[in-house]
């Protein structure tokens, strides 16, 4: 029997490491696993991952046995903090301030065991793997470390979503923002409104590339998650200490819903239910649809019904209602919308949008939940108690935090991972500004303009994956990685100011992390550029030259 000690660099970087030493602890068929009450989820996860990767049973065993793995809770620690102690001639102990802290410590242990710990079956029989003697103490900087996945523009089947939850967990990300509805598709089953999925989840064809591209994929595209699919996704995430925050977009980005139920649209504006004399379809191209929800009591009751079912499925504190990019031309043209503005005593269409958001803010608050929306909900007056996803730069987040509202920082110019990674001609369907791995690594979520009290309203940060030009999971992988690893370190680690960050050291650690991603089957963008099959020659994008604005 031979052995291998892999001293693997960690991503994201931990707060403190004492060691490592030359000797350590092996994981083999004799290793036992002891789990204190409250750590059973991590116990199951370790057996399912490390047990499978190394072909070892990790049998239950007593506490304080030599070369065992021990899991315990420590209420003197912060909730997501952990201490991982690898003590030669003793064993491996993971203590966490909560079950989540223990789980993040187990993720670190997996990285320390080397790239083969990320496989699903043993590939080197006869080799035992070990961890050098060391003590790691760690805790996250932010409590909201998020990834938004848009499944409305291109549907991702359930297994792909579960895979991304595993990838998030491997990077200590803990909020999955699930963008479930948009103009191009409705992706969640609502029992009382079956046409949302019967009609709204499918489109006849799809634009290939940017909306100015002449190319089309002429086959129907769509899909949706059943209520049981959603329950499975939420439970799978919870086992990994990830909160799923659903998004139902309103009052804009609603063409798929209006295609299913035309009465939701502004039928008196002349364009709500017909285009060229035919029924309004689920949208097949990109951009911002002019078809927005009508400001009627019927619309409010309809979406209250949607949210009632949503609350049954998602236990999250926050519910995302979109609120972005609501074109108001139909409201200006609609006699009914104009009458509603006068009835409510509102100044204009911006205040009408604010009325929409405030209604659901109060509705959700009455049910013990909190509304969060894109920073357009600031227009016409900020909804009481609402939190803001600041995407149009930093300004929305600064304004919201100064007004005492919680903020998640996800500025488009910094952490929209659909933006291109390089300026080279081989970059597939180039969208937006160049955002390199280093650019993401130097992103700072907390605006310098905020006072310490105001900065306390920054819940954390989030990277967003909009999938207009990501037609399958391979394209999602390419746009997400390796930049999501850099983002995870920004969200988790206590890094210095952006220009003082040691990107060279991060690149060095990424050499080991690429091997982990390879073992997981992630189709990331290699440092040298896209592989031939990752390119999309001739598919039009929308590159923007120059550096992105910082505000």
Coordinates of C-alpha atoms in Angstrom, one line a residue:
X1 CA 0.0 0.0 0.0
X2 CA 1.5 3.4 -1.0
X3 CA 0.3 6.8 0.1
X4 CA 0.1 10.3 -1.2
X5 CA 0.0 13.5 0.8
X6 CA -1.3 16.4 -1.4
X7 CA -0.6 19.8 -0.1
X8 CA -3.3 21.6 -2.1
X9 CA -3.8 25.4 -2.2
X10 CA -7.2 26.4 -1.1
X11 CA -9.8 28.5 -3.0
X12 CA -11.3 30.6 -1.4
X13 CA -8.4 31.4 0.8
X14 CA -8.9 30.8 4.6
X15 CA -8.4 33.3 7.3
X16 CA -5.5 31.5 9.0
X17 CA -3.4 28.4 8.6
X18 CA -1.0 27.0 11.2
X19 CA 1.2 24.5 9.4
X20 CA 1.3 22.3 7.5
X21 CA 3.7 19.8 8.8
X22 CA 5.3 16.8 7.2
X23 CA 3.2 14.2 8.8
X24 CA -0.5 14.0 8.9
X25 CA -3.7 11.8 8.7
X26 CA -4.6 9.3 6.1
X27 CA -8.1 8.5 4.8
X28 CA -8.4 4.8 4.1
X29 CA -10.7 1.8 4.7
X30 CA -10.0 1.9 8.4
X31 CA -11.0 5.6 8.9
X32 CA -14.0 6.1 11.0
X33 CA -16.4 9.1 11.2
X34 CA -17.9 10.4 14.4
X35 CA -20.6 13.1 14.1
X36 CA -22.1 15.0 17.0
X37 CA -25.8 15.8 17.1
X38 CA -26.5 18.6 14.6
X39 CA -23.8 17.6 12.1
X40 CA -25.6 14.6 10.5
X41 CA -25.9 16.4 7.1
X42 CA -22.2 16.8 6.8
X43 CA -21.7 13.2 7.9
X44 CA -24.0 12.1 5.1
X45 CA -22.2 14.4 2.6
X46 CA -18.7 13.1 3.5
X47 CA -19.7 9.5 3.0
X48 CA -21.4 10.3 -0.3
X49 CA -18.4 12.3 -1.6
X50 CA -15.2 11.2 0.0
X51 CA -16.5 7.7 0.5
X52 CA -17.3 7.3 -3.2
X53 CA -14.1 9.1 -4.4
X54 CA -11.8 6.9 -2.4
X55 CA -13.8 3.7 -2.2
X56 CA -13.9 3.8 1.6
X57 CA -16.9 3.2 3.9
X58 CA -16.1 5.9 6.6
X59 CA -17.9 3.7 9.1
X60 CA -19.4 5.2 12.3
X61 CA -16.9 5.1 15.1
X62 CA -16.3 6.4 18.6
X63 CA -15.0 9.9 19.4
X64 CA -11.3 10.5 19.9
X65 CA -10.1 7.5 17.9
X66 CA -6.8 7.8 16.2
X67 CA -7.0 8.7 12.5
X68 CA -10.7 9.3 12.7
X69 CA -12.8 12.2 11.3
X70 CA -14.8 14.0 14.0
X71 CA -17.5 16.6 13.5
X72 CA -18.8 18.8 16.3
X73 CA -20.5 22.2 17.0
X74 CA -19.0 25.0 19.0
X75 CA -21.4 27.8 20.0
X76 CA -18.5 30.2 20.9
X77 CA -17.8 30.5 17.1
X78 CA -19.6 32.6 14.5
X79 CA -22.3 30.6 12.8
X80 CA -20.5 29.9 9.5
X81 CA -17.0 29.8 11.0
X82 CA -15.1 26.6 11.3
X83 CA -11.8 25.2 12.7
X84 CA -10.3 22.3 10.9
X85 CA -7.6 20.5 12.9
X86 CA -5.5 17.8 11.3
X87 CA -3.3 16.4 14.1
X88 CA -0.7 13.7 13.3
X89 CA -1.2 10.5 15.4
X90 CA -4.7 11.7 16.4
X91 CA -7.1 12.5 13.6
X92 CA -9.1 15.2 11.8
X93 CA -11.5 17.4 13.7
X94 CA -13.9 19.9 12.2
X95 CA -15.7 22.2 14.6
X96 CA -18.2 24.7 13.4
X97 CA -20.3 27.5 14.9
X98 CA -23.3 25.9 13.3
X99 CA -24.1 23.0 11.0
X100 CA -23.2 25.3 8.1
X101 CA -19.8 26.0 9.6
X102 CA -19.1 22.3 9.9
X103 CA -20.1 21.8 6.2
X104 CA -17.7 24.5 5.0
X105 CA -15.0 22.9 7.0
X106 CA -15.7 19.6 5.2
X107 CA -15.4 21.4 1.9
X108 CA -12.0 22.6 2.9
X109 CA -11.0 19.0 3.9
X110 CA -12.1 17.8 0.4
X111 CA -9.8 20.3 -1.2
X112 CA -6.9 19.3 1.0
X113 CA -7.3 15.7 0.0
X114 CA -6.5 16.6 -3.6
X115 CA -8.1 16.5 -7.0
X116 CA -9.2 12.9 -6.8
X117 CA -11.5 13.8 -3.9
X118 CA -13.7 15.5 -6.5
X119 CA -14.3 12.3 -8.5
X120 CA -17.2 9.9 -8.1
X121 CA -15.2 6.7 -7.9
X122 CA -11.6 5.7 -7.1
X123 CA -9.2 6.1 -10.0
X124 CA -6.0 5.0 -8.2
X125 CA -6.6 1.8 -6.3
X126 CA -4.1 1.0 -3.7
X127 CA -3.3 4.6 -2.9
X128 CA -4.4 6.2 0.3
X129 CA -4.8 9.9 0.6
X130 CA -3.8 12.1 3.4
X131 CA -3.8 15.6 4.8
X132 CA -0.7 17.1 6.4
X133 CA -0.7 18.2 10.0
X134 CA -2.2 21.7 10.2
X135 CA -4.9 23.8 11.8
X136 CA -7.1 26.1 9.7
X137 CA -9.4 28.7 11.2
X138 CA -11.8 30.3 8.8
X139 CA -15.0 32.4 8.6
X140 CA -16.8 34.3 5.7
X141 CA -16.7 38.0 5.2
X142 CA -20.3 38.2 3.9
X143 CA -23.4 36.3 4.8
X144 CA -24.9 36.6 1.3
X145 CA -22.5 34.9 -1.2
X146 CA -24.7 34.5 -4.2
X147 CA -25.0 33.1 -7.7
X148 CA -28.0 34.0 -9.9
X149 CA -28.8 31.6 -12.7
X150 CA -31.2 32.6 -15.4
X151 CA -33.2 29.6 -16.6
X152 CA -35.8 31.6 -18.3
X153 CA -33.8 32.6 -21.4
X154 CA -32.3 29.1 -21.8
X155 CA -33.8 26.3 -19.7
X156 CA -31.5 24.2 -17.6
X157 CA -32.9 20.8 -16.7
X158 CA -33.2 19.9 -13.1
X159 CA -30.0 17.7 -13.0
X160 CA -28.0 20.7 -14.3
X161 CA -29.4 22.9 -11.5
X162 CA -28.4 20.3 -8.9
X163 CA -24.9 20.2 -10.4
X164 CA -24.6 23.9 -10.0
X165 CA -25.7 23.7 -6.4
X166 CA -22.8 21.3 -5.8
X167 CA -20.4 23.7 -7.6
X168 CA -21.6 26.5 -5.4
X169 CA -21.1 24.4 -2.3
X170 CA -17.6 23.6 -3.4
X171 CA -16.8 27.3 -3.5
X172 CA -18.6 28.1 -0.2
X173 CA -21.4 30.1 -2.0
X174 CA -24.6 30.0 0.0
X175 CA -27.4 31.9 -1.9
X176 CA -28.9 30.6 -5.2
X177 CA -30.9 33.3 -6.9
X178 CA -33.3 31.3 -9.2
X179 CA -34.5 33.5 -12.1
X180 CA -37.6 31.6 -13.0
X181 CA -39.6 33.8 -15.3
X182 CA -39.0 36.3 -18.1
X183 CA -40.3 37.3 -21.5
X184 CA -38.8 34.2 -23.0
X185 CA -40.2 31.6 -20.7
X186 CA -42.0 30.7 -17.4
X187 CA -40.2 27.9 -15.7
X188 CA -42.2 26.9 -12.5
X189 CA -45.4 25.0 -12.3
X190 CA -48.3 26.9 -10.7
X191 CA -51.2 24.6 -10.1
X192 CA -54.0 27.2 -10.2
X193 CA -52.7 28.7 -13.4
X194 CA -51.7 25.8 -15.7
X195 CA -51.3 27.8 -18.9
X196 CA -48.2 29.5 -17.4
X197 CA -46.4 26.3 -18.2
X198 CA -48.6 24.8 -20.9
X199 CA -48.2 28.0 -23.0
X200 CA -45.6 30.2 -21.2
X201 CA -42.8 27.6 -20.9
X202 CA -42.2 27.1 -24.6
X203 CA -41.2 29.3 -27.5
X204 CA -41.3 28.5 -31.2
X205 CA -37.7 29.4 -31.9
X206 CA -34.7 31.1 -30.4
X207 CA -32.4 33.9 -31.5
X208 CA -28.8 32.5 -31.8
X209 CA -26.4 35.2 -30.5
X210 CA -27.1 38.8 -29.7
X211 CA -30.5 40.2 -30.7
X212 CA -28.9 41.8 -33.7
X213 CA -27.7 38.5 -35.0
X214 CA -29.4 37.2 -38.2
X215 CA -29.2 33.6 -36.9
X216 CA -32.1 31.6 -35.5
X217 CA -32.4 28.1 -33.9
X218 CA -35.7 27.1 -35.5
X219 CA -36.6 24.3 -33.1
X220 CA -38.9 24.9 -30.1
X221 CA -37.2 25.6 -26.8
X222 CA -38.5 25.3 -23.3
X223 CA -39.2 23.3 -20.2
X224 CA -40.3 23.9 -16.6
X225 CA -39.8 22.5 -13.1
X226 CA -42.7 20.7 -11.5
X227 CA -43.6 21.4 -7.9
X228 CA -41.8 18.2 -6.9
X229 CA -38.7 19.3 -8.9
X230 CA -38.7 22.5 -6.9
X231 CA -39.1 20.7 -3.6
X232 CA -36.1 18.5 -4.6
X233 CA -34.0 21.5 -5.6
X234 CA -34.8 23.4 -2.4
X235 CA -34.1 20.3 -0.2
X236 CA -30.8 19.5 -2.1
X237 CA -29.7 23.1 -1.6
X238 CA -30.6 23.1 2.1
X239 CA -28.5 19.9 2.6
X240 CA -25.6 22.0 1.3
X241 CA -26.5 25.1 3.4
X242 CA -27.6 27.0 0.4
X243 CA -30.7 29.2 0.4
X244 CA -32.8 29.3 -2.8
X245 CA -34.2 32.8 -3.5
X246 CA -36.8 32.5 -6.2
X247 CA -37.5 35.4 -8.7
X248 CA -40.8 36.0 -10.3
X249 CA -40.4 39.1 -12.5
X250 CA -43.0 41.9 -12.4
X251 CA -44.3 44.2 -13.8
X252 CA -41.9 44.1 -16.7
X253 CA -40.2 41.1 -18.3
X254 CA -43.6 39.4 -18.3
X255 CA -44.4 38.6 -21.9
X256 CA -44.4 34.8 -21.3
X257 CA -47.1 35.3 -18.6
X258 CA -49.2 37.6 -20.8
X259 CA -48.9 35.1 -23.7
X260 CA -50.4 32.5 -21.4
X261 CA -53.1 34.8 -19.9
X262 CA -53.7 37.8 -22.2
X263 CA -55.9 39.6 -19.6
X264 CA -52.7 40.3 -17.6
X265 CA -51.6 42.7 -20.4
X266 CA -52.6 46.2 -21.3
X267 CA -55.2 45.1 -23.8
X268 CA -56.4 48.7 -24.4
X269 CA -52.9 49.9 -25.4
X270 CA -53.3 48.3 -28.8
X271 CA -50.2 46.0 -28.6
X272 CA -50.8 43.9 -25.5
X273 CA -52.4 40.8 -26.9
X274 CA -51.6 40.9 -30.6
X275 CA -48.7 41.3 -32.9
X276 CA -49.6 41.5 -36.6
X277 CA -53.1 40.2 -35.9
X278 CA -51.9 37.0 -34.1
X279 CA -51.9 36.0 -30.4
X280 CA -48.9 37.4 -28.5
X281 CA -46.3 34.6 -28.4
X282 CA -43.7 33.8 -25.8
X283 CA -40.8 36.0 -27.0
X284 CA -38.2 34.4 -29.2
X285 CA -35.5 37.1 -29.1
X286 CA -33.5 39.1 -26.6
X287 CA -33.7 42.7 -25.2
X288 CA -36.6 44.3 -23.3
X289 CA -40.1 43.5 -24.3
X290 CA -42.6 46.4 -24.3
X291 CA -45.3 44.0 -23.0
X292 CA -45.7 44.7 -19.3
X293 CA -48.4 43.8 -16.7
X294 CA -51.6 45.9 -16.6
X295 CA -52.0 47.7 -13.2
X296 CA -55.3 46.1 -12.4
X297 CA -56.8 44.4 -9.4
X298 CA -57.0 41.2 -11.5
X299 CA -53.3 41.3 -12.1
X300 CA -52.6 41.8 -8.4
X301 CA -54.9 38.9 -7.4
X302 CA -53.3 36.7 -10.1
X303 CA -49.8 37.2 -8.8
X304 CA -50.9 36.9 -5.2
X305 CA -52.0 33.4 -6.3
X306 CA -48.6 32.8 -7.8
X307 CA -46.8 34.0 -4.7
X308 CA -49.0 31.9 -2.4
X309 CA -47.8 28.8 -4.2
X310 CA -44.3 30.1 -4.2
X311 CA -44.2 30.5 -0.5
X312 CA -45.3 26.9 0.0
X313 CA -42.3 25.8 -2.0
X314 CA -39.5 28.2 -0.9
X315 CA -38.8 28.8 2.8
X316 CA -36.4 31.6 2.1
X317 CA -36.5 34.9 4.0
X318 CA -36.3 36.9 0.7
X319 CA -38.5 36.6 -2.4
X320 CA -37.2 38.4 -5.5
X321 CA -39.8 40.3 -7.6
X322 CA -37.6 41.6 -10.4
X323 CA -38.8 45.1 -10.9
X324 CA -36.2 45.9 -13.6
X325 CA -36.3 47.2 -17.1
X326 CA -40.1 47.9 -17.1
X327 CA -40.8 49.9 -20.3
X328 CA -43.7 52.2 -19.6
X329 CA -44.9 53.0 -23.1
X330 CA -48.0 50.7 -22.8
X331 CA -49.0 52.4 -19.6
X332 CA -48.7 55.8 -21.3
X333 CA -50.9 54.5 -24.1
X334 CA -53.5 52.7 -22.0
X335 CA -56.5 54.6 -20.9
X336 CA -57.0 52.1 -18.0
X337 CA -53.5 52.6 -16.8
X338 CA -53.8 56.4 -16.9
X339 CA -57.1 56.2 -15.0
X340 CA -55.3 54.0 -12.4
X341 CA -52.6 56.6 -12.0
X342 CA -55.3 59.3 -11.4
X343 CA -57.3 57.1 -9.0
X344 CA -54.2 56.3 -6.9
X345 CA -53.1 60.0 -6.9
X346 CA -49.7 59.1 -8.4
X347 CA -47.5 61.5 -10.3
X348 CA -46.5 59.4 -13.2
X349 CA -45.7 55.9 -14.5
X350 CA -42.6 55.6 -12.3
X351 CA -44.8 55.9 -9.3
X352 CA -47.1 53.4 -10.8
X353 CA -44.3 50.9 -10.9
X354 CA -43.4 51.8 -7.3
X355 CA -47.1 51.1 -6.4
X356 CA -46.8 47.7 -7.9
X357 CA -43.7 46.9 -5.9
X358 CA -45.1 48.4 -2.7
X359 CA -48.2 46.2 -2.9
X360 CA -46.1 43.0 -3.0
X361 CA -43.7 44.3 -0.4
X362 CA -46.7 44.7 2.1
X363 CA -48.2 41.4 0.9
X364 CA -45.0 39.5 1.6
X365 CA -44.2 41.3 4.8
X366 CA -47.7 40.3 6.1
X367 CA -46.6 36.7 5.6
X368 CA -43.2 37.0 7.3
X369 CA -41.1 37.3 4.1
X370 CA -39.0 40.1 2.7
X371 CA -39.1 41.6 -0.8
X372 CA -35.9 42.1 -2.8
X373 CA -35.8 43.6 -6.3
X374 CA -33.4 45.0 -8.8
X375 CA -32.4 48.7 -8.2
X376 CA -35.2 50.1 -10.5
X377 CA -37.5 49.6 -7.5
X378 CA -35.9 52.9 -6.3
X379 CA -37.7 54.7 -9.0
X380 CA -40.8 56.5 -7.9
X381 CA -39.9 55.9 -4.2
X382 CA -38.3 53.0 -2.5
X383 CA -40.7 50.3 -1.1
X384 CA -40.7 50.2 2.7
X385 CA -38.7 47.3 4.0
X386 CA -37.5 46.2 0.6
X387 CA -33.9 45.1 -0.1
X388 CA -32.1 46.0 -3.3
X389 CA -30.0 44.0 -5.8
X390 CA -27.8 46.8 -7.1
X391 CA -27.0 45.8 -10.7
X392 CA -26.7 49.1 -12.6
X393 CA -23.4 49.9 -11.0
X394 CA -22.9 50.9 -7.4
X395 CA -25.2 54.0 -7.3
X396 CA -28.4 52.1 -6.5
X397 CA -26.8 50.2 -3.7
X398 CA -25.3 53.4 -2.2
X399 CA -28.6 55.2 -2.3
X400 CA -30.4 52.2 -0.8
X401 CA -27.9 51.7 2.0
X402 CA -27.9 55.4 2.9
X403 CA -31.7 55.2 3.1
X404 CA -31.4 52.3 5.6
X405 CA -32.2 49.4 3.2
X406 CA -30.3 46.2 2.9
X407 CA -28.3 45.7 -0.3
X408 CA -26.8 42.9 -2.3
X409 CA -24.1 44.2 -4.6
X410 CA -24.0 42.7 -8.1
X411 CA -23.0 45.5 -10.5
X412 CA -23.3 44.6 -14.1
X413 CA -19.9 46.1 -15.0
X414 CA -18.1 43.9 -12.5
X415 CA -19.8 40.6 -11.8
X416 CA -22.1 39.9 -14.7
X417 CA -20.4 36.7 -15.9
X418 CA -22.2 36.8 -19.3
X419 CA -19.8 39.6 -20.1
X420 CA -16.8 38.4 -22.2
X421 CA -13.6 37.3 -20.5
X422 CA -11.1 38.5 -23.1
X423 CA -10.9 40.9 -26.1
X424 CA -9.7 38.2 -28.5
X425 CA -11.5 37.3 -31.7
X426 CA -12.0 33.7 -30.6
X427 CA -14.1 34.7 -27.6
X428 CA -17.5 33.1 -28.1
X429 CA -20.5 35.5 -28.7
X430 CA -18.7 38.4 -27.0
X431 CA -21.1 40.4 -24.8
X432 CA -20.3 43.6 -22.9
X433 CA -17.1 44.7 -21.3
X434 CA -14.0 42.6 -20.9
X435 CA -14.0 41.1 -17.4
X436 CA -10.9 39.0 -16.9
X437 CA -10.3 36.7 -14.0
X438 CA -8.1 39.4 -12.4
X439 CA -10.9 42.0 -12.9
X440 CA -13.3 39.8 -10.9
X441 CA -10.7 39.1 -8.3
X442 CA -10.2 42.8 -7.7
X443 CA -14.0 43.5 -7.4
X444 CA -14.9 45.2 -4.1
X445 CA -18.5 44.8 -3.0
X446 CA -18.6 47.6 -0.4
X447 CA -18.6 51.1 -1.9
X448 CA -15.9 53.3 -0.4
X449 CA -18.5 56.1 -0.1
X450 CA -20.4 54.4 2.6
X451 CA -19.9 55.0 6.3
X452 CA -19.4 52.0 8.5
X453 CA -23.1 52.1 9.6
X454 CA -24.3 52.3 6.0
X455 CA -21.9 49.6 5.0
X456 CA -23.6 47.4 7.5
X457 CA -26.6 47.3 5.1
X458 CA -24.5 45.5 2.5
X459 CA -25.7 41.9 3.0
X460 CA -23.1 40.6 0.6
X461 CA -22.5 40.1 -3.1
X462 CA -23.7 38.0 -6.0
X463 CA -22.5 37.0 -9.5
X464 CA -25.1 36.8 -12.2
X465 CA -25.3 34.4 -15.1
X466 CA -27.8 35.7 -17.7
X467 CA -28.2 33.0 -20.4
X468 CA -29.4 34.8 -23.6
X469 CA -26.2 33.6 -25.4
X470 CA -25.6 30.5 -23.3
X471 CA -27.6 27.8 -25.1
X472 CA -26.5 24.9 -22.9
X473 CA -24.7 23.9 -19.8
X474 CA -21.3 23.9 -21.6
X475 CA -21.7 27.6 -22.4
X476 CA -22.8 28.3 -18.8
X477 CA -19.6 26.5 -17.5
X478 CA -17.5 28.5 -19.9
X479 CA -18.9 31.9 -18.8
X480 CA -18.9 31.0 -15.1
X481 CA -15.5 29.5 -14.6
X482 CA -12.8 30.2 -13.6
X483 CA -14.3 33.6 -12.7
X484 CA -16.7 32.2 -10.2
X485 CA -13.8 30.9 -8.2
X486 CA -12.3 34.4 -8.1
X487 CA -15.7 35.8 -7.1
X488 CA -16.1 33.2 -4.4
X489 CA -12.8 34.3 -2.8
X490 CA -14.1 38.0 -2.9
X491 CA -17.3 36.9 -1.2
X492 CA -15.7 34.7 1.4
X493 CA -12.2 35.8 2.2
X494 CA -11.0 38.8 4.1
X495 CA -9.0 40.3 1.2
X496 CA -7.1 43.6 1.3
X497 CA -8.1 46.6 -0.9
X498 CA -8.5 45.7 -4.6
X499 CA -5.1 47.0 -5.8
X500 CA -3.3 45.3 -2.9
X501 CA -4.6 41.9 -3.6
X502 CA -2.1 39.2 -4.5
X503 CA -3.5 38.1 -7.9
X504 CA -0.2 36.2 -8.7
X505 CA -0.8 34.0 -5.6
X506 CA -4.4 33.5 -6.6
X507 CA -3.3 32.4 -10.1
X508 CA -0.8 30.0 -8.4
X509 CA -3.5 28.5 -6.3
X510 CA -5.8 28.2 -9.3
X511 CA -3.4 25.8 -10.9
X512 CA -4.4 23.2 -8.3
X513 CA -8.0 24.4 -8.6
X514 CA -8.2 23.8 -12.3
X515 CA -7.4 20.1 -11.6
X516 CA -10.4 20.0 -9.2
X517 CA -12.6 21.6 -11.9
X518 CA -11.3 19.0 -14.4
X519 CA -12.3 16.2 -12.0
X520 CA -15.8 17.7 -11.6
X521 CA -16.1 17.9 -15.4
X522 CA -16.4 21.7 -15.5
X523 CA -15.9 23.1 -19.0
X524 CA -14.1 26.3 -17.9
X525 CA -12.3 28.8 -20.0
X526 CA -8.6 27.8 -20.0
X527 CA -6.1 30.6 -19.2
X528 CA -4.7 30.4 -22.7
X529 CA -8.1 31.0 -24.3
X530 CA -11.1 29.0 -25.6
X531 CA -10.7 25.5 -26.9
X532 CA -11.8 25.0 -30.5
X533 CA -15.2 23.5 -29.4
X534 CA -15.8 26.4 -27.1
X535 CA -15.7 29.0 -29.9
X536 CA -18.7 30.3 -31.8
X537 CA -17.3 31.7 -35.0
X538 CA -19.7 33.9 -36.9
X539 CA -22.2 34.3 -34.1
X540 CA -22.8 38.0 -33.5
X541 CA -22.3 39.4 -30.0
X542 CA -22.3 42.9 -28.5
X543 CA -18.8 43.8 -27.3
X544 CA -18.3 47.1 -25.6
X545 CA -14.8 48.6 -25.8
X546 CA -12.9 50.3 -23.1
X547 CA -12.9 49.8 -19.3
X548 CA -16.3 49.6 -17.6
X549 CA -17.4 52.5 -15.5
X550 CA -16.9 52.0 -11.8
X551 CA -20.2 53.6 -10.8

